[in-house]
Amino acid sequence: MSGRECTAGEAATTERAATATKTAAQPKGWLVDLLLLGALWGASFLFMRIGAAEFGALPAAAVRVSVAALFLLPLLFLRGQAGALRQHWKASFVIGILNSGMPFALFCFALLTINTSLAAVVNATVPMFGALVAWAWFKERPSGWRLVGLAIGFAGVAMLASRNAGLHADADGHAATWAVLACLGACLCYGIAASATRRHLGGVPALATATGSQIGATLFLALPALWFWPARMPSARAWLALTVLGVACTGLAYILFFRLIERAGPARALTVTFLVPVFAVFYGTVFLGEHVTAWMLLCAAVIVCGVALSTGLVKPGKQA
């Protein structure tokens, strides 16, 4: 064997070893991202409730997206992706209304009445709405167990809405119904935004899409937020909550989410849906003294089963 062949063989061996090392390390990396993302998005309900209590729903949502936009803009220019945003700004702005502006405002409205844990459990239905929108838009009809999962998931939501579990002390059942409907409306917005992103922003850098969406949401909420701006200046605690919400739970979370899709694929990234309610319940119990009932836990289990089936994450009867 010649020296060149030996060198080539050694290089190939080294490359295979490096690839194996990278593959072995990759699961640990994406699992860390998954846990961090679940912790951040779980905390978003805590910070939304704190901020909305003093700002109101629309101003709180507006501050959140504006802080996120200010956080993401410098990163966009540092990574040289401003051109991608200029090219696709119209689609990014419109999707930002669906993916951030409207759902954030709806969740802030809901959290004026219901607890963070209840809102987070309803939020777990997002993949089911995504499946329904994809069915209507792309004709991707779910079949078999996925249809069963959709029915189970929405039955779990109906069970939640049928009792006054997870209400604030001064709220009534009528207000709870509107709050749950607001959460479902937010989930529907997320589902539409996912299909719209797939149709109109495929191949666009994730950072450009995320930044454009936050700018679009900021513009959408600016006038309503000014109109409903509280007469009394909110406390430093509320400002801090919305700042952390914008930077960590929105800007940083977007980066983690798209990186998770790149590292682990969409199916694994989707499993963050199961972690968000866990973290949200923990934060609400520890920091807000919220009470989680056995009925809420039962409904959460029903919804999670429905999501797992409707998204294909669990396929009964299929051999590994």
mmCIF file of N, CA, C and O in Angstrom, residues 48 52 56-62 64-65 96-112 179 182-183 185-186 189-190 217 220-221 224-225:
data_model
loop_
_atom_site.group_PDB
_atom_site.id
_atom_site.type_symbol
_atom_site.label_atom_id
_atom_site.label_comp_id
_atom_site.label_asym_id
_atom_site.label_seq_id
_atom_site.Cartn_x
_atom_site.Cartn_y
_atom_site.Cartn_z
ATOM 1 N N MET A 48 -46.523 35.808 31.708
ATOM 2 C CA MET A 48 -47.688 36.443 31.095
ATOM 3 C C MET A 48 -48.730 36.808 32.147
ATOM 4 O O MET A 48 -49.334 37.882 32.089
ATOM 5 N N ALA A 52 -49.740 40.600 32.611
ATOM 6 C CA ALA A 52 -51.105 40.953 32.207
ATOM 7 C C ALA A 52 -51.923 41.493 33.367
ATOM 8 O O ALA A 52 -52.832 42.309 33.168
ATOM 9 N N GLY A 56 -52.656 44.625 31.477
ATOM 10 C CA GLY A 56 -53.789 44.272 30.646
ATOM 11 C C GLY A 56 -53.321 43.384 29.507
ATOM 12 O O GLY A 56 -52.122 43.323 29.193
ATOM 13 N N ALA A 57 -54.247 42.696 28.845
ATOM 14 C CA ALA A 57 -53.891 41.678 27.853
ATOM 15 C C ALA A 57 -53.142 42.249 26.653
ATOM 16 O O ALA A 57 -52.047 41.784 26.302
ATOM 17 N N LEU A 58 -53.709 43.258 26.013
ATOM 18 C CA LEU A 58 -53.100 43.788 24.787
ATOM 19 C C LEU A 58 -51.768 44.499 25.042
ATOM 20 O O LEU A 58 -50.788 44.232 24.330
ATOM 21 N N PRO A 59 -51.662 45.384 26.031
ATOM 22 C CA PRO A 59 -50.354 45.996 26.293
ATOM 23 C C PRO A 59 -49.291 44.974 26.691
ATOM 24 O O PRO A 59 -48.130 45.097 26.286
ATOM 25 N N ALA A 60 -49.659 43.957 27.476
ATOM 26 C CA ALA A 60 -48.677 42.941 27.879
ATOM 27 C C ALA A 60 -48.140 42.184 26.673
ATOM 28 O O ALA A 60 -46.929 41.956 26.553
ATOM 29 N N ALA A 61 -49.039 41.794 25.775
ATOM 30 C CA ALA A 61 -48.608 41.087 24.566
ATOM 31 C C ALA A 61 -47.731 41.984 23.703
ATOM 32 O O ALA A 61 -46.732 41.529 23.121
ATOM 33 N N ALA A 62 -48.079 43.273 23.616
ATOM 34 C CA ALA A 62 -47.300 44.201 22.794
ATOM 35 C C ALA A 62 -45.895 44.395 23.348
ATOM 36 O O ALA A 62 -44.914 44.423 22.586
ATOM 37 N N ARG A 64 -44.244 42.269 25.133
ATOM 38 C CA ARG A 64 -43.527 41.005 24.922
ATOM 39 C C ARG A 64 -42.906 40.927 23.533
ATOM 40 O O ARG A 64 -41.709 40.648 23.388
ATOM 41 N N VAL A 65 -43.705 41.185 22.500
ATOM 42 C CA VAL A 65 -43.188 41.025 21.138
ATOM 43 C C VAL A 65 -42.207 42.131 20.772
ATOM 44 O O VAL A 65 -41.262 41.905 20.010
ATOM 45 N N GLY A 96 -46.327 36.668 11.638
ATOM 46 C CA GLY A 96 -46.096 37.125 13.000
ATOM 47 C C GLY A 96 -47.384 37.484 13.720
ATOM 48 O O GLY A 96 -47.513 37.272 14.937
ATOM 49 N N ILE A 97 -48.356 38.018 12.984
ATOM 50 C CA ILE A 97 -49.656 38.327 13.587
ATOM 51 C C ILE A 97 -50.337 37.043 14.056
ATOM 52 O O ILE A 97 -50.904 36.976 15.151
ATOM 53 N N LEU A 98 -50.256 36.002 13.217
ATOM 54 C CA LEU A 98 -50.896 34.729 13.545
ATOM 55 C C LEU A 98 -50.116 33.928 14.578
ATOM 56 O O LEU A 98 -50.705 33.217 15.398
ATOM 57 N N ASN A 99 -48.805 34.012 14.527
ATOM 58 C CA ASN A 99 -47.963 33.163 15.363
ATOM 59 C C ASN A 99 -47.579 33.802 16.693
ATOM 60 O O ASN A 99 -47.146 33.115 17.603
ATOM 61 N N SER A 100 -47.721 35.144 16.794
ATOM 62 C CA SER A 100 -47.324 35.822 18.025
ATOM 63 C C SER A 100 -48.366 36.837 18.484
ATOM 64 O O SER A 100 -48.852 36.745 19.612
ATOM 65 N N GLY A 101 -48.693 37.804 17.629
ATOM 66 C CA GLY A 101 -49.552 38.892 18.057
ATOM 67 C C GLY A 101 -50.885 38.441 18.625
ATOM 68 O O GLY A 101 -51.225 38.737 19.788
ATOM 69 N N MET A 102 -51.656 37.716 17.843
ATOM 70 C CA MET A 102 -52.985 37.287 18.284
ATOM 71 C C MET A 102 -52.928 36.244 19.404
ATOM 72 O O MET A 102 -53.612 36.400 20.424
ATOM 73 N N PRO A 103 -52.130 35.176 19.283
ATOM 74 C CA PRO A 103 -52.147 34.185 20.363
ATOM 75 C C PRO A 103 -51.608 34.710 21.690
ATOM 76 O O PRO A 103 -52.131 34.362 22.747
ATOM 77 N N PHE A 104 -50.576 35.560 21.654
ATOM 78 C CA PHE A 104 -50.055 36.103 22.906
ATOM 79 C C PHE A 104 -51.127 36.947 23.604
ATOM 80 O O PHE A 104 -51.293 36.877 24.826
ATOM 81 N N ALA A 105 -51.837 37.769 22.830
ATOM 82 C CA ALA A 105 -52.895 38.590 23.416
ATOM 83 C C ALA A 105 -54.020 37.717 23.975
ATOM 84 O O ALA A 105 -54.558 37.991 25.068
ATOM 85 N N LEU A 106 -54.383 36.652 23.265
ATOM 86 C CA LEU A 106 -55.448 35.768 23.724
ATOM 87 C C LEU A 106 -55.056 35.036 25.002
ATOM 88 O O LEU A 106 -55.880 34.889 25.925
ATOM 89 N N PHE A 107 -53.815 34.579 25.086
ATOM 90 C CA PHE A 107 -53.372 33.904 26.309
ATOM 91 C C PHE A 107 -53.307 34.886 27.479
ATOM 92 O O PHE A 107 -53.663 34.534 28.617
ATOM 93 N N CYS A 108 -52.844 36.104 27.224
ATOM 94 C CA CYS A 108 -52.821 37.099 28.304
ATOM 95 C C CYS A 108 -54.234 37.381 28.805
ATOM 96 O O CYS A 108 -54.466 37.517 30.015
ATOM 97 N N PHE A 109 -55.198 37.462 27.879
ATOM 98 C CA PHE A 109 -56.590 37.649 28.272
ATOM 99 C C PHE A 109 -57.079 36.473 29.121
ATOM 100 O O PHE A 109 -57.727 36.652 30.162
ATOM 101 N N ALA A 110 -56.761 35.263 28.695
ATOM 102 C CA ALA A 110 -57.209 34.073 29.423
ATOM 103 C C ALA A 110 -56.611 34.012 30.824
ATOM 104 O O ALA A 110 -57.287 33.621 31.786
ATOM 105 N N LEU A 111 -55.365 34.415 30.956
ATOM 106 C CA LEU A 111 -54.676 34.312 32.247
ATOM 107 C C LEU A 111 -55.157 35.343 33.256
ATOM 108 O O LEU A 111 -54.752 35.291 34.424
ATOM 109 N N LEU A 112 -56.003 36.271 32.823
ATOM 110 C CA LEU A 112 -56.653 37.160 33.785
ATOM 111 C C LEU A 112 -57.736 36.422 34.555
ATOM 112 O O LEU A 112 -58.215 36.905 35.585
ATOM 113 N N ALA A 179 -62.330 32.211 28.738
ATOM 114 C CA ALA A 179 -60.878 32.069 28.845
ATOM 115 C C ALA A 179 -60.386 30.833 28.099
ATOM 116 O O ALA A 179 -59.379 30.879 27.378
ATOM 117 N N ALA A 182 -60.564 31.447 24.469
ATOM 118 C CA ALA A 182 -59.441 32.292 24.044
ATOM 119 C C ALA A 182 -58.180 31.454 23.852
ATOM 120 O O ALA A 182 -57.432 31.645 22.883
ATOM 121 N N CYS A 183 -57.939 30.524 24.775
ATOM 122 C CA CYS A 183 -56.772 29.634 24.640
ATOM 123 C C CYS A 183 -56.880 28.784 23.376
ATOM 124 O O CYS A 183 -55.895 28.594 22.657
ATOM 125 N N GLY A 185 -58.548 29.575 20.707
ATOM 126 C CA GLY A 185 -58.327 30.476 19.581
ATOM 127 C C GLY A 185 -56.845 30.706 19.334
ATOM 128 O O GLY A 185 -56.402 30.756 18.176
ATOM 129 N N ALA A 186 -56.082 30.836 20.415
ATOM 130 C CA ALA A 186 -54.635 30.998 20.280
ATOM 131 C C ALA A 186 -54.008 29.758 19.648
ATOM 132 O O ALA A 186 -53.129 29.866 18.779
ATOM 133 N N CYS A 189 -54.622 29.757 15.998
ATOM 134 C CA CYS A 189 -53.701 30.697 15.337
ATOM 135 C C CYS A 189 -52.343 30.046 15.099
ATOM 136 O O CYS A 189 -51.755 30.186 14.015
ATOM 137 N N TYR A 190 -51.844 29.319 16.103
ATOM 138 C CA TYR A 190 -50.559 28.630 15.951
ATOM 139 C C TYR A 190 -50.625 27.606 14.824
ATOM 140 O O TYR A 190 -49.685 27.460 14.038
ATOM 141 N N ALA A 217 -45.773 41.376 14.589
ATOM 142 C CA ALA A 217 -46.660 41.335 15.752
ATOM 143 C C ALA A 217 -46.623 42.652 16.518
ATOM 144 O O ALA A 217 -47.659 43.122 17.018
ATOM 145 N N PHE A 220 -48.693 45.163 14.658
ATOM 146 C CA PHE A 220 -50.106 44.800 14.763
ATOM 147 C C PHE A 220 -50.693 45.229 16.113
ATOM 148 O O PHE A 220 -51.854 45.682 16.186
ATOM 149 N N LEU A 221 -49.898 45.093 17.190
ATOM 150 C CA LEU A 221 -50.412 45.353 18.532
ATOM 151 C C LEU A 221 -50.164 46.781 19.015
ATOM 152 O O LEU A 221 -50.676 47.168 20.077
ATOM 153 N N PRO A 224 -53.566 49.140 19.389
ATOM 154 C CA PRO A 224 -54.438 48.640 20.462
ATOM 155 C C PRO A 224 -53.791 48.735 21.840
ATOM 156 O O PRO A 224 -54.476 49.027 22.825
ATOM 157 N N ALA A 225 -52.472 48.499 21.898
ATOM 158 C CA ALA A 225 -51.791 48.573 23.190
ATOM 159 C C ALA A 225 -51.789 50.004 23.727
ATOM 160 O O ALA A 225 -51.999 50.229 24.925
#
